[in-house]
Amino acid sequence: MARKHKQDVVSWYQQPEPDICPLCNRLIPADQRDEHHLIPKSRGGRQTQALHRICHRQIHALFDEAELEKSYSTVEALLEHPQMEKFVRWVRKKPPGFYDGTRRSNRRKEKG
């Protein structure tokens, strides 16, 4: 019996839509993709949003979980905050793969 080799092969695979960060509107590379809980998981939040790692870290550097739950549980609310707005204006000019390491908090003790 003859094999159907390379005959009428219909591809079922569809390439996924590229992720765009809703904060900075840049393409999110796979290695820079973080899932952000709009309402912190510790406070019952389940819905997540894909963000650049640098944008995600900036959110958590500016706001604690109570603030995120009460005042900044949407992308629109985050963008209205003056410090977040300033950060977004800065990071929008960077290439999609750009990542600037975060500094360790002074409250953390050096392990040694």
JSON list of C-alpha atoms in Angstrom, two decimals:
[
{"chain": "A", "resi": 1, "resn": "MET", "atom": "CA", "xyz": [0.00, 0.00, 0.00]},
{"chain": "A", "resi": 2, "resn": "ALA", "atom": "CA", "xyz": [1.38, 3.41, -0.97]},
{"chain": "A", "resi": 3, "resn": "ARG", "atom": "CA", "xyz": [1.94, 6.08, 1.67]},
{"chain": "A", "resi": 4, "resn": "LYS", "atom": "CA", "xyz": [0.53, 9.53, 1.31]},
{"chain": "A", "resi": 5, "resn": "HIS", "atom": "CA", "xyz": [3.81, 11.33, 1.40]},
{"chain": "A", "resi": 6, "resn": "LYS", "atom": "CA", "xyz": [3.56, 15.10, 1.29]},
{"chain": "A", "resi": 7, "resn": "GLN", "atom": "CA", "xyz": [0.18, 15.03, -0.40]},
{"chain": "A", "resi": 8, "resn": "ASP", "atom": "CA", "xyz": [-2.36, 17.65, 0.49]},
{"chain": "A", "resi": 9, "resn": "VAL", "atom": "CA", "xyz": [-0.97, 18.24, 3.92]},
{"chain": "A", "resi": 10, "resn": "VAL", "atom": "CA", "xyz": [-3.17, 20.78, 5.64]},
{"chain": "A", "resi": 11, "resn": "SER", "atom": "CA", "xyz": [-1.52, 22.47, 8.57]},
{"chain": "A", "resi": 12, "resn": "TRP", "atom": "CA", "xyz": [-3.68, 22.64, 11.68]},
{"chain": "A", "resi": 13, "resn": "TYR", "atom": "CA", "xyz": [-1.09, 24.72, 13.49]},
{"chain": "A", "resi": 14, "resn": "GLN", "atom": "CA", "xyz": [-1.78, 28.40, 13.76]},
{"chain": "A", "resi": 15, "resn": "GLN", "atom": "CA", "xyz": [0.95, 30.61, 15.09]},
{"chain": "A", "resi": 16, "resn": "PRO", "atom": "CA", "xyz": [-0.23, 32.38, 18.26]},
{"chain": "A", "resi": 17, "resn": "GLU", "atom": "CA", "xyz": [-0.82, 36.10, 18.21]},
{"chain": "A", "resi": 18, "resn": "PRO", "atom": "CA", "xyz": [2.18, 37.98, 19.59]},
{"chain": "A", "resi": 19, "resn": "ASP", "atom": "CA", "xyz": [1.80, 39.23, 23.15]},
{"chain": "A", "resi": 20, "resn": "ILE", "atom": "CA", "xyz": [1.74, 43.02, 23.45]},
{"chain": "A", "resi": 21, "resn": "CYS", "atom": "CA", "xyz": [2.27, 44.56, 26.88]},
{"chain": "A", "resi": 22, "resn": "PRO", "atom": "CA", "xyz": [-0.83, 46.62, 27.75]},
{"chain": "A", "resi": 23, "resn": "LEU", "atom": "CA", "xyz": [1.30, 49.07, 29.74]},
{"chain": "A", "resi": 24, "resn": "CYS", "atom": "CA", "xyz": [4.07, 49.97, 27.31]},
{"chain": "A", "resi": 25, "resn": "ASN", "atom": "CA", "xyz": [2.54, 48.63, 24.06]},
{"chain": "A", "resi": 26, "resn": "ARG", "atom": "CA", "xyz": [5.74, 46.78, 23.12]},
{"chain": "A", "resi": 27, "resn": "LEU", "atom": "CA", "xyz": [6.02, 43.21, 21.87]},
{"chain": "A", "resi": 28, "resn": "ILE", "atom": "CA", "xyz": [6.77, 40.81, 24.76]},
{"chain": "A", "resi": 29, "resn": "PRO", "atom": "CA", "xyz": [9.56, 38.31, 23.99]},
{"chain": "A", "resi": 30, "resn": "ALA", "atom": "CA", "xyz": [8.95, 34.83, 25.43]},
{"chain": "A", "resi": 31, "resn": "ASP", "atom": "CA", "xyz": [11.85, 35.18, 27.88]},
{"chain": "A", "resi": 32, "resn": "GLN", "atom": "CA", "xyz": [10.52, 38.51, 29.20]},
{"chain": "A", "resi": 33, "resn": "ARG", "atom": "CA", "xyz": [6.87, 37.48, 29.72]},
{"chain": "A", "resi": 34, "resn": "ASP", "atom": "CA", "xyz": [5.36, 37.59, 33.22]},
{"chain": "A", "resi": 35, "resn": "GLU", "atom": "CA", "xyz": [1.79, 36.98, 34.33]},
{"chain": "A", "resi": 36, "resn": "HIS", "atom": "CA", "xyz": [0.51, 39.69, 36.66]},
{"chain": "A", "resi": 37, "resn": "HIS", "atom": "CA", "xyz": [-2.49, 39.08, 38.94]},
{"chain": "A", "resi": 38, "resn": "LEU", "atom": "CA", "xyz": [-4.56, 42.25, 38.58]},
{"chain": "A", "resi": 39, "resn": "ILE", "atom": "CA", "xyz": [-5.87, 41.62, 42.09]},
{"chain": "A", "resi": 40, "resn": "PRO", "atom": "CA", "xyz": [-3.12, 39.90, 44.11]},
{"chain": "A", "resi": 41, "resn": "LYS", "atom": "CA", "xyz": [-3.50, 36.15, 44.42]},
{"chain": "A", "resi": 42, "resn": "SER", "atom": "CA", "xyz": [-3.13, 36.45, 48.20]},
{"chain": "A", "resi": 43, "resn": "ARG", "atom": "CA", "xyz": [-6.29, 38.59, 48.18]},
{"chain": "A", "resi": 44, "resn": "GLY", "atom": "CA", "xyz": [-8.37, 36.21, 46.08]},
{"chain": "A", "resi": 45, "resn": "GLY", "atom": "CA", "xyz": [-7.41, 37.44, 42.61]},
{"chain": "A", "resi": 46, "resn": "ARG", "atom": "CA", "xyz": [-7.50, 34.99, 39.75]},
{"chain": "A", "resi": 47, "resn": "GLN", "atom": "CA", "xyz": [-7.39, 37.07, 36.58]},
{"chain": "A", "resi": 48, "resn": "THR", "atom": "CA", "xyz": [-3.92, 37.58, 35.10]},
{"chain": "A", "resi": 49, "resn": "GLN", "atom": "CA", "xyz": [-2.48, 39.83, 32.43]},
{"chain": "A", "resi": 50, "resn": "ALA", "atom": "CA", "xyz": [0.68, 39.17, 30.39]},
{"chain": "A", "resi": 51, "resn": "LEU", "atom": "CA", "xyz": [3.25, 41.94, 30.92]},
{"chain": "A", "resi": 52, "resn": "HIS", "atom": "CA", "xyz": [6.92, 42.62, 30.25]},
{"chain": "A", "resi": 53, "resn": "ARG", "atom": "CA", "xyz": [9.00, 41.47, 33.19]},
{"chain": "A", "resi": 54, "resn": "ILE", "atom": "CA", "xyz": [10.37, 44.99, 33.70]},
{"chain": "A", "resi": 55, "resn": "CYS", "atom": "CA", "xyz": [6.84, 46.47, 33.75]},
{"chain": "A", "resi": 56, "resn": "HIS", "atom": "CA", "xyz": [5.67, 43.78, 36.19]},
{"chain": "A", "resi": 57, "resn": "ARG", "atom": "CA", "xyz": [8.56, 44.43, 38.55]},
{"chain": "A", "resi": 58, "resn": "GLN", "atom": "CA", "xyz": [7.92, 48.17, 38.44]},
{"chain": "A", "resi": 59, "resn": "ILE", "atom": "CA", "xyz": [4.31, 47.62, 39.53]},
{"chain": "A", "resi": 60, "resn": "HIS", "atom": "CA", "xyz": [5.43, 45.64, 42.56]},
{"chain": "A", "resi": 61, "resn": "ALA", "atom": "CA", "xyz": [8.17, 48.16, 43.34]},
{"chain": "A", "resi": 62, "resn": "LEU", "atom": "CA", "xyz": [5.60, 50.97, 43.52]},
{"chain": "A", "resi": 63, "resn": "PHE", "atom": "CA", "xyz": [2.54, 49.34, 45.09]},
{"chain": "A", "resi": 64, "resn": "ASP", "atom": "CA", "xyz": [1.84, 46.95, 47.92]},
{"chain": "A", "resi": 65, "resn": "GLU", "atom": "CA", "xyz": [-0.88, 44.29, 47.67]},
{"chain": "A", "resi": 66, "resn": "ALA", "atom": "CA", "xyz": [-3.51, 46.37, 49.47]},
{"chain": "A", "resi": 67, "resn": "GLU", "atom": "CA", "xyz": [-3.01, 49.26, 47.02]},
{"chain": "A", "resi": 68, "resn": "LEU", "atom": "CA", "xyz": [-3.16, 46.91, 44.04]},
{"chain": "A", "resi": 69, "resn": "GLU", "atom": "CA", "xyz": [-6.40, 45.39, 45.30]},
{"chain": "A", "resi": 70, "resn": "LYS", "atom": "CA", "xyz": [-8.18, 48.64, 46.19]},
{"chain": "A", "resi": 71, "resn": "SER", "atom": "CA", "xyz": [-6.90, 51.24, 43.72]},
{"chain": "A", "resi": 72, "resn": "TYR", "atom": "CA", "xyz": [-4.85, 49.68, 40.94]},
{"chain": "A", "resi": 73, "resn": "SER", "atom": "CA", "xyz": [-6.63, 46.50, 39.85]},
{"chain": "A", "resi": 74, "resn": "THR", "atom": "CA", "xyz": [-6.85, 47.53, 36.18]},
{"chain": "A", "resi": 75, "resn": "VAL", "atom": "CA", "xyz": [-4.29, 48.46, 33.57]},
{"chain": "A", "resi": 76, "resn": "GLU", "atom": "CA", "xyz": [-6.01, 51.83, 33.13]},
{"chain": "A", "resi": 77, "resn": "ALA", "atom": "CA", "xyz": [-5.72, 52.61, 36.85]},
{"chain": "A", "resi": 78, "resn": "LEU", "atom": "CA", "xyz": [-2.04, 51.67, 36.84]},
{"chain": "A", "resi": 79, "resn": "LEU", "atom": "CA", "xyz": [-1.36, 53.97, 33.88]},
{"chain": "A", "resi": 80, "resn": "GLU", "atom": "CA", "xyz": [-3.00, 56.90, 35.68]},
{"chain": "A", "resi": 81, "resn": "HIS", "atom": "CA", "xyz": [-0.49, 56.83, 38.55]},
{"chain": "A", "resi": 82, "resn": "PRO", "atom": "CA", "xyz": [2.17, 59.56, 37.95]},
{"chain": "A", "resi": 83, "resn": "GLN", "atom": "CA", "xyz": [5.21, 57.37, 38.75]},
{"chain": "A", "resi": 84, "resn": "MET", "atom": "CA", "xyz": [3.92, 54.51, 36.59]},
{"chain": "A", "resi": 85, "resn": "GLU", "atom": "CA", "xyz": [3.17, 56.94, 33.77]},
{"chain": "A", "resi": 86, "resn": "LYS", "atom": "CA", "xyz": [6.73, 58.32, 33.98]},
{"chain": "A", "resi": 87, "resn": "PHE", "atom": "CA", "xyz": [8.17, 54.78, 33.91]},
{"chain": "A", "resi": 88, "resn": "VAL", "atom": "CA", "xyz": [6.07, 53.81, 30.89]},
{"chain": "A", "resi": 89, "resn": "ARG", "atom": "CA", "xyz": [7.17, 56.91, 28.95]},
{"chain": "A", "resi": 90, "resn": "TRP", "atom": "CA", "xyz": [10.79, 55.89, 29.63]},
{"chain": "A", "resi": 91, "resn": "VAL", "atom": "CA", "xyz": [10.49, 52.17, 28.87]},
{"chain": "A", "resi": 92, "resn": "ARG", "atom": "CA", "xyz": [8.49, 52.64, 25.63]},
{"chain": "A", "resi": 93, "resn": "LYS", "atom": "CA", "xyz": [11.68, 53.90, 23.99]},
{"chain": "A", "resi": 94, "resn": "LYS", "atom": "CA", "xyz": [13.56, 50.69, 24.79]},
{"chain": "A", "resi": 95, "resn": "PRO", "atom": "CA", "xyz": [13.72, 47.61, 22.51]},
{"chain": "A", "resi": 96, "resn": "PRO", "atom": "CA", "xyz": [11.30, 44.74, 23.33]},
{"chain": "A", "resi": 97, "resn": "GLY", "atom": "CA", "xyz": [14.00, 42.55, 24.90]},
{"chain": "A", "resi": 98, "resn": "PHE", "atom": "CA", "xyz": [15.35, 45.31, 27.15]},
{"chain": "A", "resi": 99, "resn": "TYR", "atom": "CA", "xyz": [15.62, 44.47, 30.84]},
{"chain": "A", "resi": 100, "resn": "ASP", "atom": "CA", "xyz": [17.23, 46.57, 33.51]},
{"chain": "A", "resi": 101, "resn": "GLY", "atom": "CA", "xyz": [17.98, 44.56, 36.64]},
{"chain": "A", "resi": 102, "resn": "THR", "atom": "CA", "xyz": [16.14, 45.56, 39.76]},
{"chain": "A", "resi": 103, "resn": "ARG", "atom": "CA", "xyz": [18.05, 46.67, 42.81]},
{"chain": "A", "resi": 104, "resn": "ARG", "atom": "CA", "xyz": [17.79, 44.77, 46.01]},
{"chain": "A", "resi": 105, "resn": "SER", "atom": "CA", "xyz": [15.76, 46.47, 48.71]},
{"chain": "A", "resi": 106, "resn": "ASN", "atom": "CA", "xyz": [17.69, 47.96, 51.64]},
{"chain": "A", "resi": 107, "resn": "ARG", "atom": "CA", "xyz": [15.35, 46.04, 53.94]},
{"chain": "A", "resi": 108, "resn": "ARG", "atom": "CA", "xyz": [16.78, 42.72, 52.78]},
{"chain": "A", "resi": 109, "resn": "LYS", "atom": "CA", "xyz": [19.82, 41.46, 54.59]},
{"chain": "A", "resi": 110, "resn": "GLU", "atom": "CA", "xyz": [22.74, 40.19, 52.61]},
{"chain": "A", "resi": 111, "resn": "LYS", "atom": "CA", "xyz": [23.05, 36.45, 52.84]},
{"chain": "A", "resi": 112, "resn": "GLY", "atom": "CA", "xyz": [26.55, 35.49, 53.49]}
]
